Amino acid sequence: MPYKIDDVLPPELLTEVDPGTNLLVSGPAMSGKRQLLLQLLARGTSEGEGSVVVTSRNPAEDVTQSYRDVLDGDFGYFRIIDCVSSRSGAEVDGARVHEVSSPGDLTGIGIEFSEIARDAEAADIERLRVGFDSLSPLLMYVDLQRLFRFLHVFTSQIQSRDWLGLFAIDPDSHDQQEVNTISQLFDGMIEIRLGDDGREARVRGVTDAPTDWVALDE
């Protein structure tokens, strides 16, 4: 059964994606990609799906509040891997938090994600949406080759479990070669840009052809 993302993106862009899909959500600073990512995660709550957020920019408290702001209902199964603060094993406003020492601790992120995967299985959560906000800080800590290897394993886990992966990146923070290399690991991309009349988005890779740019702020 596809993962529904209608009511988040304009229908002419995308309404659903297949299980096991990994999408790159690409947009510059202040483009609202973090909010869009959280909205895409929250869309699954009404379907009984769980959500995981790996945060490399904002502490768990901020993520939890932002996630609650876009929810229409209860949390459901919600876990956070926090790479920027120290509160391992704690709960923040109903969200279970797993702490990792820094955005550069890729091994730690992988270990915590594997633990969450086991926990979700024990809780009979078969469908999970995984959001990664953001990949850009990781490249300040590790080189591109190491990040590529890590993401290959991480996205493969999502694919093999028929989950949905959503990974934010700021293309303006990297050279085009880095973005192109990372993009190879993903099934498609949601691109956001800031136009004269507001935000616009298009989708590539998971549609028959790249979509046109469509206004997000109507």
C-alpha angles and dihedrals in degrees: 000000000000124000109250119228099164115129088037104063123032108270093240088065106046138324103180143003134206122261112268094034121145117199130189113219104205126187143128126261114292092020094117096244092139091055091046091050091051091047090053089051094046092050089075096056093083088053092055093254124143128232135215126188124195105198122195097163111037130041120250093258092060093045092049093050093046091048092050089051092060097040122104098201138351127345097246112183106354128163132175129203102203115201096174108052140036117246106114115181092008128126122231114198092326098319120115110230128208113194126216122187098238142338087265093061095095092161090055092049090051093049093050092046091052089051091052090049090055091046092050090051091051089050091051092244102153098168120054134171114211120200124191114197103208141356092181098078090052091065089059088063106033136031123256095254093055092046090049091054091047093049091047090060094039096051091043089058090053092047095048092050094048092240128140121251125200118184123184123211135172106222092194089065094061139045117259094254091059092050092047092050093050092044090063089073095059133079092221147337139242106207123198126193135176111240132182090265098042137278123348131187140193135183128225134180102021095060128069089255134357109286125235119261108273129192115253097189105065 
